[in-house]
mmCIF file of C-alpha atoms and ligand atoms in Angstrom:
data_model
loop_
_atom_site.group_PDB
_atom_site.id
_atom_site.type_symbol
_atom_site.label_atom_id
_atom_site.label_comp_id
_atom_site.label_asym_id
_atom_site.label_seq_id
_atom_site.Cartn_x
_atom_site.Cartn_y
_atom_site.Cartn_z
ATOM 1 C CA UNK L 1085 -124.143 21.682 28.116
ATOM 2 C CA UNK L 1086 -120.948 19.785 28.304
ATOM 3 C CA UNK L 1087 -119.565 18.741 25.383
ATOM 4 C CA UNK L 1088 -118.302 15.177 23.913
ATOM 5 C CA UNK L 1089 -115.470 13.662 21.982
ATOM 6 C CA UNK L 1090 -112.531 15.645 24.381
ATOM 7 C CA UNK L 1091 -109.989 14.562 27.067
ATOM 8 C CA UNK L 1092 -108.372 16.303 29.891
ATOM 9 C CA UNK L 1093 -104.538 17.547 29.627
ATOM 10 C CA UNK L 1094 -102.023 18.815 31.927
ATOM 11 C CA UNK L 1095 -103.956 20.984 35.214
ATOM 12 C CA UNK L 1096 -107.232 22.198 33.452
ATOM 13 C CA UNK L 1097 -106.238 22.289 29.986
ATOM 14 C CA UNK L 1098 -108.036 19.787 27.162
ATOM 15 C CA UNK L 1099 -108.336 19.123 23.826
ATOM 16 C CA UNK L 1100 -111.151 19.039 21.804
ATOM 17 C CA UNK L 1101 -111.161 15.329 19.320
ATOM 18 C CA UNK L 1102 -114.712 16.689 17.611
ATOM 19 C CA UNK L 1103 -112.345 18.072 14.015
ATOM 20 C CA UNK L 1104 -108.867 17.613 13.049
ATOM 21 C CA UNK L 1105 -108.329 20.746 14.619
ATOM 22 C CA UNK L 1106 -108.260 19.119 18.244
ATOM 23 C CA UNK L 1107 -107.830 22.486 19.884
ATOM 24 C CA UNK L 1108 -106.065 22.586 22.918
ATOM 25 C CA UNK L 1109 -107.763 24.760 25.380
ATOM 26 C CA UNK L 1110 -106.338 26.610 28.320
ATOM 27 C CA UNK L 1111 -109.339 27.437 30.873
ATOM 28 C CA UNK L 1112 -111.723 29.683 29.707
ATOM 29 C CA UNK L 1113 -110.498 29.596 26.020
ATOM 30 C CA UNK L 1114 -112.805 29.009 22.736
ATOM 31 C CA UNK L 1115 -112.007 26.685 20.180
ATOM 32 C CA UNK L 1116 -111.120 27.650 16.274
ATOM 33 C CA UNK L 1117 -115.235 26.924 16.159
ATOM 34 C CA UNK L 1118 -115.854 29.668 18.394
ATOM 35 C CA UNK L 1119 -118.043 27.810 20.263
ATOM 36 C CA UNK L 1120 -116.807 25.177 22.008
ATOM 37 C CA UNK L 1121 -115.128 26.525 25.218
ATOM 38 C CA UNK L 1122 -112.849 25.365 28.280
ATOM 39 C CA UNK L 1123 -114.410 25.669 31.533
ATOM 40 C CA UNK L 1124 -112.714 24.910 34.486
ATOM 41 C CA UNK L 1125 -111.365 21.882 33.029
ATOM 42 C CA UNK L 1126 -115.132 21.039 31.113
ATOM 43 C CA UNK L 1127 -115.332 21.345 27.187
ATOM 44 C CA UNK L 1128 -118.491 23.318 26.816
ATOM 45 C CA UNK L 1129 -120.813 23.101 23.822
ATOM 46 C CA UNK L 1130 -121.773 26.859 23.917
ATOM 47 C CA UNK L 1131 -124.365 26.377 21.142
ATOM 48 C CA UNK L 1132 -126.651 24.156 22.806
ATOM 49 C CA UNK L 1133 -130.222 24.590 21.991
ATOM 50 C CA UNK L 1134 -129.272 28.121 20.518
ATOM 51 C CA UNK L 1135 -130.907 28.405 17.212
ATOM 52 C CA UNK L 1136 -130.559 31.108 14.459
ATOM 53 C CA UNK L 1137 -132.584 29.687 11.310
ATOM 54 C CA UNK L 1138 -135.601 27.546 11.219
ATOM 55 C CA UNK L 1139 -137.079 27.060 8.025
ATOM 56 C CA UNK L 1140 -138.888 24.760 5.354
ATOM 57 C CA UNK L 1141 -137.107 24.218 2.359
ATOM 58 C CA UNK L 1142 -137.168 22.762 -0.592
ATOM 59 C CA UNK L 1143 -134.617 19.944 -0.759
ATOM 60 C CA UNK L 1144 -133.019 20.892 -3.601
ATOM 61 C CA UNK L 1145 -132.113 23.765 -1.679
ATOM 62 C CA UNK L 1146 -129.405 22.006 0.371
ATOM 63 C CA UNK L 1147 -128.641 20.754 -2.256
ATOM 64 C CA UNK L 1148 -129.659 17.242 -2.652
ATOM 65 C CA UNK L 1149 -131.413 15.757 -6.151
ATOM 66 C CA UNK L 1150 -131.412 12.291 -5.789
ATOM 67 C CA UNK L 1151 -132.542 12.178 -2.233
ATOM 68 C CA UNK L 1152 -136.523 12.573 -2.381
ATOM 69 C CA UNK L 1153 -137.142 15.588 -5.085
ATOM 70 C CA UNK L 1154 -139.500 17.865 -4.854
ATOM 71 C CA UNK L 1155 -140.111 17.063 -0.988
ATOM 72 C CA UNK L 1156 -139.403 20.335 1.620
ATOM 73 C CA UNK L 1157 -137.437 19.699 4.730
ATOM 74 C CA UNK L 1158 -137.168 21.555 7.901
ATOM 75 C CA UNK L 1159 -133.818 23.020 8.070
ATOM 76 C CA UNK L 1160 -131.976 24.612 11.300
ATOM 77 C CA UNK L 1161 -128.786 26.152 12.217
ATOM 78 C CA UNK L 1162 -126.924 27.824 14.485
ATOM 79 C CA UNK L 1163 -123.373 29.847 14.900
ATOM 80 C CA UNK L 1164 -119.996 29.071 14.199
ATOM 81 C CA UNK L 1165 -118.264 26.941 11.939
ATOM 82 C CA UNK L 1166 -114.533 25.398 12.805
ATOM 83 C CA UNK L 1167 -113.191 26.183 8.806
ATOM 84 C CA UNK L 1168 -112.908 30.321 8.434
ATOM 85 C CA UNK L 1169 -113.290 29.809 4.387
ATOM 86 C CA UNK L 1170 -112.721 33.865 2.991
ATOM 87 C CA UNK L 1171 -115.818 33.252 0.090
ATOM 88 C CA UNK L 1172 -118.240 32.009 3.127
ATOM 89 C CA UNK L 1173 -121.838 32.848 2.147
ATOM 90 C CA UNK L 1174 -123.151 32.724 5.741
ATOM 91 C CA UNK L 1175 -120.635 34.166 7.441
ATOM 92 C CA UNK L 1176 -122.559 36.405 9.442
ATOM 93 C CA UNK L 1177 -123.497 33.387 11.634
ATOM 94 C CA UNK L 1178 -120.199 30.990 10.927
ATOM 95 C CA UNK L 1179 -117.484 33.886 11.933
ATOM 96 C CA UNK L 1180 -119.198 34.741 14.788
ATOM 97 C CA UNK L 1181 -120.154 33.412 18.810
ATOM 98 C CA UNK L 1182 -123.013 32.948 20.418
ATOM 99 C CA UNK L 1183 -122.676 35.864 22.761
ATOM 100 C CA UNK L 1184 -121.811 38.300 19.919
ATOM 101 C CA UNK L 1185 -125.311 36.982 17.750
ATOM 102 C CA UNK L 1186 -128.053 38.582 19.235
ATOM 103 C CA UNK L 1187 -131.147 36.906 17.384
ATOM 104 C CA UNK L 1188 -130.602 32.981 18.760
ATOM 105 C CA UNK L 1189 -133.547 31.435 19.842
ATOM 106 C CA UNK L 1190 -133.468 28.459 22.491
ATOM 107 C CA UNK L 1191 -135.105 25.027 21.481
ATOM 108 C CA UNK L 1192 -135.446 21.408 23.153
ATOM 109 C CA UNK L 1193 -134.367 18.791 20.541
ATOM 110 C CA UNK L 1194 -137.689 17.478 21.366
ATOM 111 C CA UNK L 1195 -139.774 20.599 20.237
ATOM 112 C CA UNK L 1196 -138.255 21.080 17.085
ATOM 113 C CA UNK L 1197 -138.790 17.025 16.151
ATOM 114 C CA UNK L 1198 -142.276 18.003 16.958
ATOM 115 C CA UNK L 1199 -142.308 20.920 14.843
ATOM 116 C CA UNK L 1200 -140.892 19.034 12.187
ATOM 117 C CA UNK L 1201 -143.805 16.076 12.527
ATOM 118 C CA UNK L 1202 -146.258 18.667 12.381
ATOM 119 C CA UNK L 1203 -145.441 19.846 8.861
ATOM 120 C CA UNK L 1204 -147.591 18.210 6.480
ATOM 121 C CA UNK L 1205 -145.642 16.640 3.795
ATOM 122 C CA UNK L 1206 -142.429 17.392 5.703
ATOM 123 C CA UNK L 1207 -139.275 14.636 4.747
ATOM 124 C CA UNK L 1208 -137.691 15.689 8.468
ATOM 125 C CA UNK L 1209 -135.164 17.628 9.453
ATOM 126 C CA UNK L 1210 -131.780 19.343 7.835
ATOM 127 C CA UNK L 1211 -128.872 20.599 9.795
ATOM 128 C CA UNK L 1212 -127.873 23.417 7.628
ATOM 129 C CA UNK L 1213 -126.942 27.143 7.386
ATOM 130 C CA UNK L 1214 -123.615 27.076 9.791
ATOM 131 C CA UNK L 1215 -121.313 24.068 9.946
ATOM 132 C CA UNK L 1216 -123.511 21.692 12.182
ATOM 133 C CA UNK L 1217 -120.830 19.638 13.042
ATOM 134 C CA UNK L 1218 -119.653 22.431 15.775
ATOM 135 C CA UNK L 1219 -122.978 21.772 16.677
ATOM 136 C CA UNK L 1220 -122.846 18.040 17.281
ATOM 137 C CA UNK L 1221 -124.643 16.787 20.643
ATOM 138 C CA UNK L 1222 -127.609 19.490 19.886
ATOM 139 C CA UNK L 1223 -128.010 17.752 16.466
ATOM 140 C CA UNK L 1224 -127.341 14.429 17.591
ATOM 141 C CA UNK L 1225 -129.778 14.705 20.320
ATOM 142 C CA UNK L 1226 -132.455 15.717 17.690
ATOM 143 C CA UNK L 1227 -131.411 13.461 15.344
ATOM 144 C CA UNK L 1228 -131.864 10.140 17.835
ATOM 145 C CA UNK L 1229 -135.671 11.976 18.182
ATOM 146 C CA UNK L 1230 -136.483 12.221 14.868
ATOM 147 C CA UNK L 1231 -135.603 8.736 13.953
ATOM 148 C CA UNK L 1232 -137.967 7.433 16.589
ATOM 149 C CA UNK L 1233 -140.407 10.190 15.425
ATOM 150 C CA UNK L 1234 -139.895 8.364 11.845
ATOM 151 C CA UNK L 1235 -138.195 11.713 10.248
ATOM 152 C CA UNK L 1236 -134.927 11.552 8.106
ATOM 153 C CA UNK L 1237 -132.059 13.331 9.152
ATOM 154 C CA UNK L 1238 -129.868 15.122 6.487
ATOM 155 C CA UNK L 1239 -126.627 16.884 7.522
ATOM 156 C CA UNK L 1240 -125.186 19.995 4.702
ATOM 157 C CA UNK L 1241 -121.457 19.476 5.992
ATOM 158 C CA UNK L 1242 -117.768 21.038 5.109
ATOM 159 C CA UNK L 1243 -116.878 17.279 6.305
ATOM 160 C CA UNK L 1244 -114.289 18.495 8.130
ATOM 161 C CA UNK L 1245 -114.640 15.824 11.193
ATOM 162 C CA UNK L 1246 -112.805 13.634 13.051
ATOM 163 C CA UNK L 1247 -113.504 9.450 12.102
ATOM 164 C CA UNK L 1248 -114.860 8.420 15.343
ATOM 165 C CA UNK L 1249 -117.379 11.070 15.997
ATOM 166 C CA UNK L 1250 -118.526 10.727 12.160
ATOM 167 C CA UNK L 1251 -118.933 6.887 12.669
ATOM 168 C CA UNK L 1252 -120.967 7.692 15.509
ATOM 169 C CA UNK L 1253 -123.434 9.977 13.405
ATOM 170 C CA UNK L 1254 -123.852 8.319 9.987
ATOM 171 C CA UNK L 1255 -126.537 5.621 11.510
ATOM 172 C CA UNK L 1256 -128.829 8.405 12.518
ATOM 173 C CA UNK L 1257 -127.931 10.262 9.739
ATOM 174 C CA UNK L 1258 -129.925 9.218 6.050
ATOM 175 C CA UNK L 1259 -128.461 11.636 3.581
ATOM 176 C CA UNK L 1260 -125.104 13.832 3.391
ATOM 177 C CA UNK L 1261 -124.604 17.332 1.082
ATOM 178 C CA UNK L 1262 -121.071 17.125 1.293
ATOM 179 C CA UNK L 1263 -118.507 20.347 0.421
ATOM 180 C CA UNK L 1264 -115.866 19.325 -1.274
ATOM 181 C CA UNK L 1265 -114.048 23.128 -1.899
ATOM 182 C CA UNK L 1266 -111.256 22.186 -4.056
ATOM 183 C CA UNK L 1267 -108.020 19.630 -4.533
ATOM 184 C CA UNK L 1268 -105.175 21.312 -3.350
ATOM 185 C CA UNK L 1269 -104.030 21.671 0.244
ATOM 186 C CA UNK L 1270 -102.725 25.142 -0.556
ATOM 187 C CA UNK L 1271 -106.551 25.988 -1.138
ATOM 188 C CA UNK L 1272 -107.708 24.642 1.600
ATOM 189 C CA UNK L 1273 -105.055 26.449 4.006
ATOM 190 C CA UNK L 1274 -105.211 29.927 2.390
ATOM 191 C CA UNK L 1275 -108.755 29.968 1.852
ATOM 192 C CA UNK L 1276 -110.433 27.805 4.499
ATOM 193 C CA UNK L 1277 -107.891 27.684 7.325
ATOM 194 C CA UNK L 1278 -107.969 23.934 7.230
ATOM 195 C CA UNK L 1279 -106.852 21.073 5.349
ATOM 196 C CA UNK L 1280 -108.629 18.738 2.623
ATOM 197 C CA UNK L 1281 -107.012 15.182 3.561
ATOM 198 C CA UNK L 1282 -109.484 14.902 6.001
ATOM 199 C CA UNK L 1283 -112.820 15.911 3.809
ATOM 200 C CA UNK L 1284 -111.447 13.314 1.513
ATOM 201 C CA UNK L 1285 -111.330 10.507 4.735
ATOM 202 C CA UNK L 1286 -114.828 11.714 5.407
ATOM 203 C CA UNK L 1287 -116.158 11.000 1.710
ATOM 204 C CA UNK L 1288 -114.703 7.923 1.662
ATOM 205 C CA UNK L 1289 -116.625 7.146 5.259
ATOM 206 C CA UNK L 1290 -119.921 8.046 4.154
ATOM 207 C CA UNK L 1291 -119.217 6.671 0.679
ATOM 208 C CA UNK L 1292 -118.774 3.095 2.235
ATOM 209 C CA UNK L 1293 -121.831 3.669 4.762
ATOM 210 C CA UNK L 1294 -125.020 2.898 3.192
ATOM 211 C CA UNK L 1295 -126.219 6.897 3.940
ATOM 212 C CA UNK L 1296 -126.943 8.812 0.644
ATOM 213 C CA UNK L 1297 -123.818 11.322 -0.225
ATOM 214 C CA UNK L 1298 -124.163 14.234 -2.955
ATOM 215 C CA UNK L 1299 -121.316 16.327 -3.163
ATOM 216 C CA UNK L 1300 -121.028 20.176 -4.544
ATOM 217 C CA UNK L 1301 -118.154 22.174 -5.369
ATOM 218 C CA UNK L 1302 -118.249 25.850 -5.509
ATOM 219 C CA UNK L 1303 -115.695 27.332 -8.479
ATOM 220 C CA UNK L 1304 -114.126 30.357 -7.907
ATOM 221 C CA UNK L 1305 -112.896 32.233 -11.090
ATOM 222 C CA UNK L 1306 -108.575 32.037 -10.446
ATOM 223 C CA UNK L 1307 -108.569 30.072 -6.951
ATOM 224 C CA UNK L 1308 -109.742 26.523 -7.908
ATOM 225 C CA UNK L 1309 -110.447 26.963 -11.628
ATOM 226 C CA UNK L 1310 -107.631 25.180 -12.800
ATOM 227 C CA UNK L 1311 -108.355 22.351 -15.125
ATOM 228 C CA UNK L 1312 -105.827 19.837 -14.318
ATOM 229 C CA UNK L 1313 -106.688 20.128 -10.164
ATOM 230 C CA UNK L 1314 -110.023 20.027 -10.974
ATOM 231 C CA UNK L 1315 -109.563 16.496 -13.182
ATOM 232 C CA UNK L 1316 -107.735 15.184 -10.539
ATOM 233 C CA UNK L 1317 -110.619 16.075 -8.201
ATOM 234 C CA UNK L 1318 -113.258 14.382 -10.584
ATOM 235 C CA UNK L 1319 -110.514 11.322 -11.187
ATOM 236 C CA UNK L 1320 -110.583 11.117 -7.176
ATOM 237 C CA UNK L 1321 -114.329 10.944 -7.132
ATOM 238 C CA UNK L 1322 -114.768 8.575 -9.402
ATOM 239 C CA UNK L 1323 -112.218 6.241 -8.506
ATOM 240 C CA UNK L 1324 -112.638 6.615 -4.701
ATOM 241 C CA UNK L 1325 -116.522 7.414 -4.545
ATOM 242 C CA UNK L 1326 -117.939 5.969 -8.339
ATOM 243 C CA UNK L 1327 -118.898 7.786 -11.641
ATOM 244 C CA UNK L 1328 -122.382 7.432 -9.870
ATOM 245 C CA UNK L 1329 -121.657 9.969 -7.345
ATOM 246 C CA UNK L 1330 -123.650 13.472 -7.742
ATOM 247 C CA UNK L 1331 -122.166 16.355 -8.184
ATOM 248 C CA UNK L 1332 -123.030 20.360 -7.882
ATOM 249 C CA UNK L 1333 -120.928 23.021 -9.428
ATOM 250 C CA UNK L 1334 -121.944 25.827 -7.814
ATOM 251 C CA UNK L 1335 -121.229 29.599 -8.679
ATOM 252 C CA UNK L 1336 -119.694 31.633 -7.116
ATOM 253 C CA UNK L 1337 -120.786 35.331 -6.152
ATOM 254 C CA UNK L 1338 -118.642 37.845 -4.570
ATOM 255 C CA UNK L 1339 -119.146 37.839 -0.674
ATOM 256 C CA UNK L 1340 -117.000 37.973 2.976
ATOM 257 C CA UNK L 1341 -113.572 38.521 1.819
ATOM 258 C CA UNK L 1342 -113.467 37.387 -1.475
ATOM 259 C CA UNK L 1343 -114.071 40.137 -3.623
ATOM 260 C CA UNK L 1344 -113.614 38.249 -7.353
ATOM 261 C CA UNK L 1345 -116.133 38.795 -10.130
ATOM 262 C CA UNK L 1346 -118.641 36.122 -10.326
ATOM 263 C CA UNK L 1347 -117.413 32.554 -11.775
ATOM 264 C CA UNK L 1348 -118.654 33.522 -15.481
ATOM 265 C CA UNK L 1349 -121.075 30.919 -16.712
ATOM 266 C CA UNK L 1350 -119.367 29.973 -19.514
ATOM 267 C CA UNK L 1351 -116.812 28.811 -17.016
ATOM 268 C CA UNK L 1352 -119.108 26.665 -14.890
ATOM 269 C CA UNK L 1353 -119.993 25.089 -18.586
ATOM 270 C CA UNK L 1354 -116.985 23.990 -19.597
ATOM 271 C CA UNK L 1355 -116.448 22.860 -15.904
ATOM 272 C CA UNK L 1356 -119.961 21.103 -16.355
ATOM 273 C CA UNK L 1357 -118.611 19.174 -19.414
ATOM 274 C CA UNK L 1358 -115.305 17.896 -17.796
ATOM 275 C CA UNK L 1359 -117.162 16.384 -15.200
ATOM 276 C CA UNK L 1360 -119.275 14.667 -17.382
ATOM 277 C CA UNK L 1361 -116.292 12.491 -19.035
ATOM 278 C CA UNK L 1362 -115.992 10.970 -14.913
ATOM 279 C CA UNK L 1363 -119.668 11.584 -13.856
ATOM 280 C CA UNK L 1364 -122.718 10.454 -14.576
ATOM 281 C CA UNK L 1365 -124.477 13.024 -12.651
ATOM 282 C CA UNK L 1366 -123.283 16.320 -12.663
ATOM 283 C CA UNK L 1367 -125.393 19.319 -12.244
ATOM 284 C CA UNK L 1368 -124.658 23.438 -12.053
ATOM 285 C CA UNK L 1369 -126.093 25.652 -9.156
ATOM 286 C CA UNK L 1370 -126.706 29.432 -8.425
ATOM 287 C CA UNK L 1371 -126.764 29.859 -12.825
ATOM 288 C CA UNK L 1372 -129.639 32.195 -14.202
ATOM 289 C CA UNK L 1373 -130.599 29.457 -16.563
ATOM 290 C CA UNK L 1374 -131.944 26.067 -16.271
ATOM 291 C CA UNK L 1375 -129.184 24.644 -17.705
ATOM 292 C CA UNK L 1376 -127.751 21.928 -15.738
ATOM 293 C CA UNK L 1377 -130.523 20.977 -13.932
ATOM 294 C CA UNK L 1378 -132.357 18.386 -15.109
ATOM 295 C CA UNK L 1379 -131.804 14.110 -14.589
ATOM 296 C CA UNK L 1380 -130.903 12.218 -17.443
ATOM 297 C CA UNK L 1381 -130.575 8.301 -17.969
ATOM 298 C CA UNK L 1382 -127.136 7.652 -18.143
ATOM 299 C CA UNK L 1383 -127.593 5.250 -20.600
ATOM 300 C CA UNK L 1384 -130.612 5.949 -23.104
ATOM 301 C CA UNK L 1385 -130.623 9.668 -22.467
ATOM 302 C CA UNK L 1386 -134.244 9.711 -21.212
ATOM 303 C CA UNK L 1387 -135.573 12.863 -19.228
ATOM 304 C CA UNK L 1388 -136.028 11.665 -16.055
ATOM 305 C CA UNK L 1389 -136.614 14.496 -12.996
ATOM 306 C CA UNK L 1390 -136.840 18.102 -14.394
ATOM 307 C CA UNK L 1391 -136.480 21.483 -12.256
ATOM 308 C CA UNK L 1392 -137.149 24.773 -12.809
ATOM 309 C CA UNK L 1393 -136.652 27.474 -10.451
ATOM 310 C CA UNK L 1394 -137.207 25.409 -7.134
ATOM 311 C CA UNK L 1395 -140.428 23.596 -8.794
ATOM 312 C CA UNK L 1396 -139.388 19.821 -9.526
ATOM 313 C CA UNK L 1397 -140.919 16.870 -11.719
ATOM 314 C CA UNK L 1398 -140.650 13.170 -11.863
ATOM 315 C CA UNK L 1399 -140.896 13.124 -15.232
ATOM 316 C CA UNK L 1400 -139.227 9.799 -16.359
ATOM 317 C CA UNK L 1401 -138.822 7.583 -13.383
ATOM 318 C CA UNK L 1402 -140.175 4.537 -12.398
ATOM 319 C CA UNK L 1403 -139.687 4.652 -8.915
ATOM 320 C CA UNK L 1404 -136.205 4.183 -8.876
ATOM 321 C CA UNK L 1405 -135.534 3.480 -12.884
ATOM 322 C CA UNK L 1406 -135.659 5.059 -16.184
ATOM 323 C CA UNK L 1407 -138.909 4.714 -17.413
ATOM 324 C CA UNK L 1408 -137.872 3.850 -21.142
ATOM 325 C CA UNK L 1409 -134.904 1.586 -20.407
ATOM 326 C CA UNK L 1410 -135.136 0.451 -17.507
ATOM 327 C CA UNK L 1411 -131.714 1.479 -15.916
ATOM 328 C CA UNK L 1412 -131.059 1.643 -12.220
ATOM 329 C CA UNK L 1413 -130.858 5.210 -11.108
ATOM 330 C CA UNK L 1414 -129.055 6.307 -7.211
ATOM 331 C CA UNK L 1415 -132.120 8.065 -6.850
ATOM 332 C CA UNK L 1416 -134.074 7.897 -3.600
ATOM 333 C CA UNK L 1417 -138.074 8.591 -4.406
ATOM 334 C CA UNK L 1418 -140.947 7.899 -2.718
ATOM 335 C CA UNK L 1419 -142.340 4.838 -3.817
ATOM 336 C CA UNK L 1420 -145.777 4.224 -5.147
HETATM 337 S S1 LIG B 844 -114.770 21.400 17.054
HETATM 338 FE FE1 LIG B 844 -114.059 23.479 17.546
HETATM 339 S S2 LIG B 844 -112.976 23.299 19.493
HETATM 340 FE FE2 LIG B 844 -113.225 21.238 18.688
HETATM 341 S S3 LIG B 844 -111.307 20.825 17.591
HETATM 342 FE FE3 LIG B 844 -112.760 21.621 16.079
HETATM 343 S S4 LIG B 844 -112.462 23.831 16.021
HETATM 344 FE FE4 LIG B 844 -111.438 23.059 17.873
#
């Protein structure tokens, strides 16, 4: 399948425009994705229809709380990923190609919308697992399908794209789980082999779109645990995005090349509390407790969604307000 968002260069060579990247590709060379590839002068989307996950989740699994809790989602994904991050959780399918996985599968963007409609109770279909962005005219393809098949689209993203092809996606796009990995550009060289200026251009895109955005962060004990970077970050976020913008500290675990102990959870507590003085909705992920889980009213304090494990209750809401006080909550829920 050819691929979009390039142009052609001196003789055969082009550059990719999909990330800030823009690779420039001698004939028959791969970009930083792995999977985007120079032939003869055509930028290839090697990926294509190649699928490596297909499963229904629960959406709190991506993770998204305000977007329709306690609903499951059909989530897919594929190979490669254009940031090399050393702590990646999946990176037996992000570091690697499509001829090197053995286990892809080849779909039609048409029979996996039809898979997804089939699902009783299904909300419609993630793009999860890898980076889907490397992955952009297979999901974009489904994506324009599943909006006329009346399924939501939700994209789990490093948001590591260039502005023009992420205008292009947000209108078929309803909800984004955003990575936002740190606030340094040293981090985001040494660790991720990118840089963050252009996450933070692609917050403040979605942020002014109408599209849901939650955000997580995942803290790693002495690489982005300092306090005053990480009240910058939540300074940023709140200025830039608004104090009601969700938040997930997530834990981290030692995987790939990162070898650290896990973040302790005392750690991701205090973390938990900083945010709190800029957020009003700030939760904690991968912890062996509840803690950090449930909604609260921002301003009476009112239990409003709890979760447990994966199992999820609208316990205070009505529709989108507190029950008891009757404050607006950036909750998404099905109505009554
Ligand atoms: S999408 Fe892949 S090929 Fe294109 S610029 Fe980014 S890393 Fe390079």
């Amino acid at each position: 399948m050819e691929a979009r968002y390039y142009i052609t260069e001196e003789g055969q060579d082009i550059r990719c425009n999909l990330c800030p990247h823009n690779c420039l590709l001698k004939n028959g060379q791969s970009g930083i994705c792995r999977v985007r590839k120079n032939r003869d002068g055509i930028l290839l989307s090697e990926n294509y229809g190649k699928v490596c996950s297909l499963h229904l989740d629960p959406i709190e699994k991506k993770p998204l709380y305000h977007y329709y809790p306690g609903r499951n989602i059909l989530s897919v994904g594929t190979v490669g990923c254009n940031l090399h991050c050393r702590f990646c959780q999946n990176w037996e399918i992000s570091q690697t190609n499509v001829k090197d996985y053995p286990y892809l599968k080849e779909y039609s963007p048409a029979s996996i919308v039809d898979m997804a409609a089939a699902e009783a109770g299904n909300l419609g279909i993630a793009y999860t697992y890898n980076e889907p962005t490397v992955w952009y005219e297979f999901m974009k393809d489904i994506a324009d399908k599943a909006i006329d098949a009346g399924l939501n689209n939700i994209v789990v993203t490093n948001g590591f794209i260039n502005p023009d092809p992420l205008k292009e996606l947000i209108p078929v796009i309803h909800a984004f789980s955003v990575d936002l990995k740190a606030f340094t550009e040293a981090f985001y060289k040494q660790l991720t082999s990118s840089s963050l200026a252009p996450v933070l251009e692609s917050l403040k895109t979605i942020r002014a779109s109408d599209r849901h955005l939650e955000m997580t962060n995942l803290l790693i004990p002495d690489e982005n645990d300092n306090e005053k970077d990480f009240r910058k970050m939540m300074e940023w976020i709140n200025k830039e995005l608004g104090p009601d913008t969700v938040l997930h500290i997530s834990r981290f675990f030692p995987t790939y090349k990162l070898t650290h102990n896990a973040t302790p959870e005392s750690l991701l507590k205090k973390f938990y509390e900083i945010a709190r003085e800029y957020l009003h909705y700030v939760y904690l992920g991968n912890v062996s407790s509840d803690k950090g889980r449930d909604t609260y009213c921002p301003k009476c304090g009112h239990l409003l969604i709890s979760r447990s494990g994966y199992h999820t209750r609208l316990a205070g809401l009505e529709d989108d307000k507190c029950a008891k006080c009757g404050e607006a909550i950036p909750v998404v829920v099905q109505r009554a």
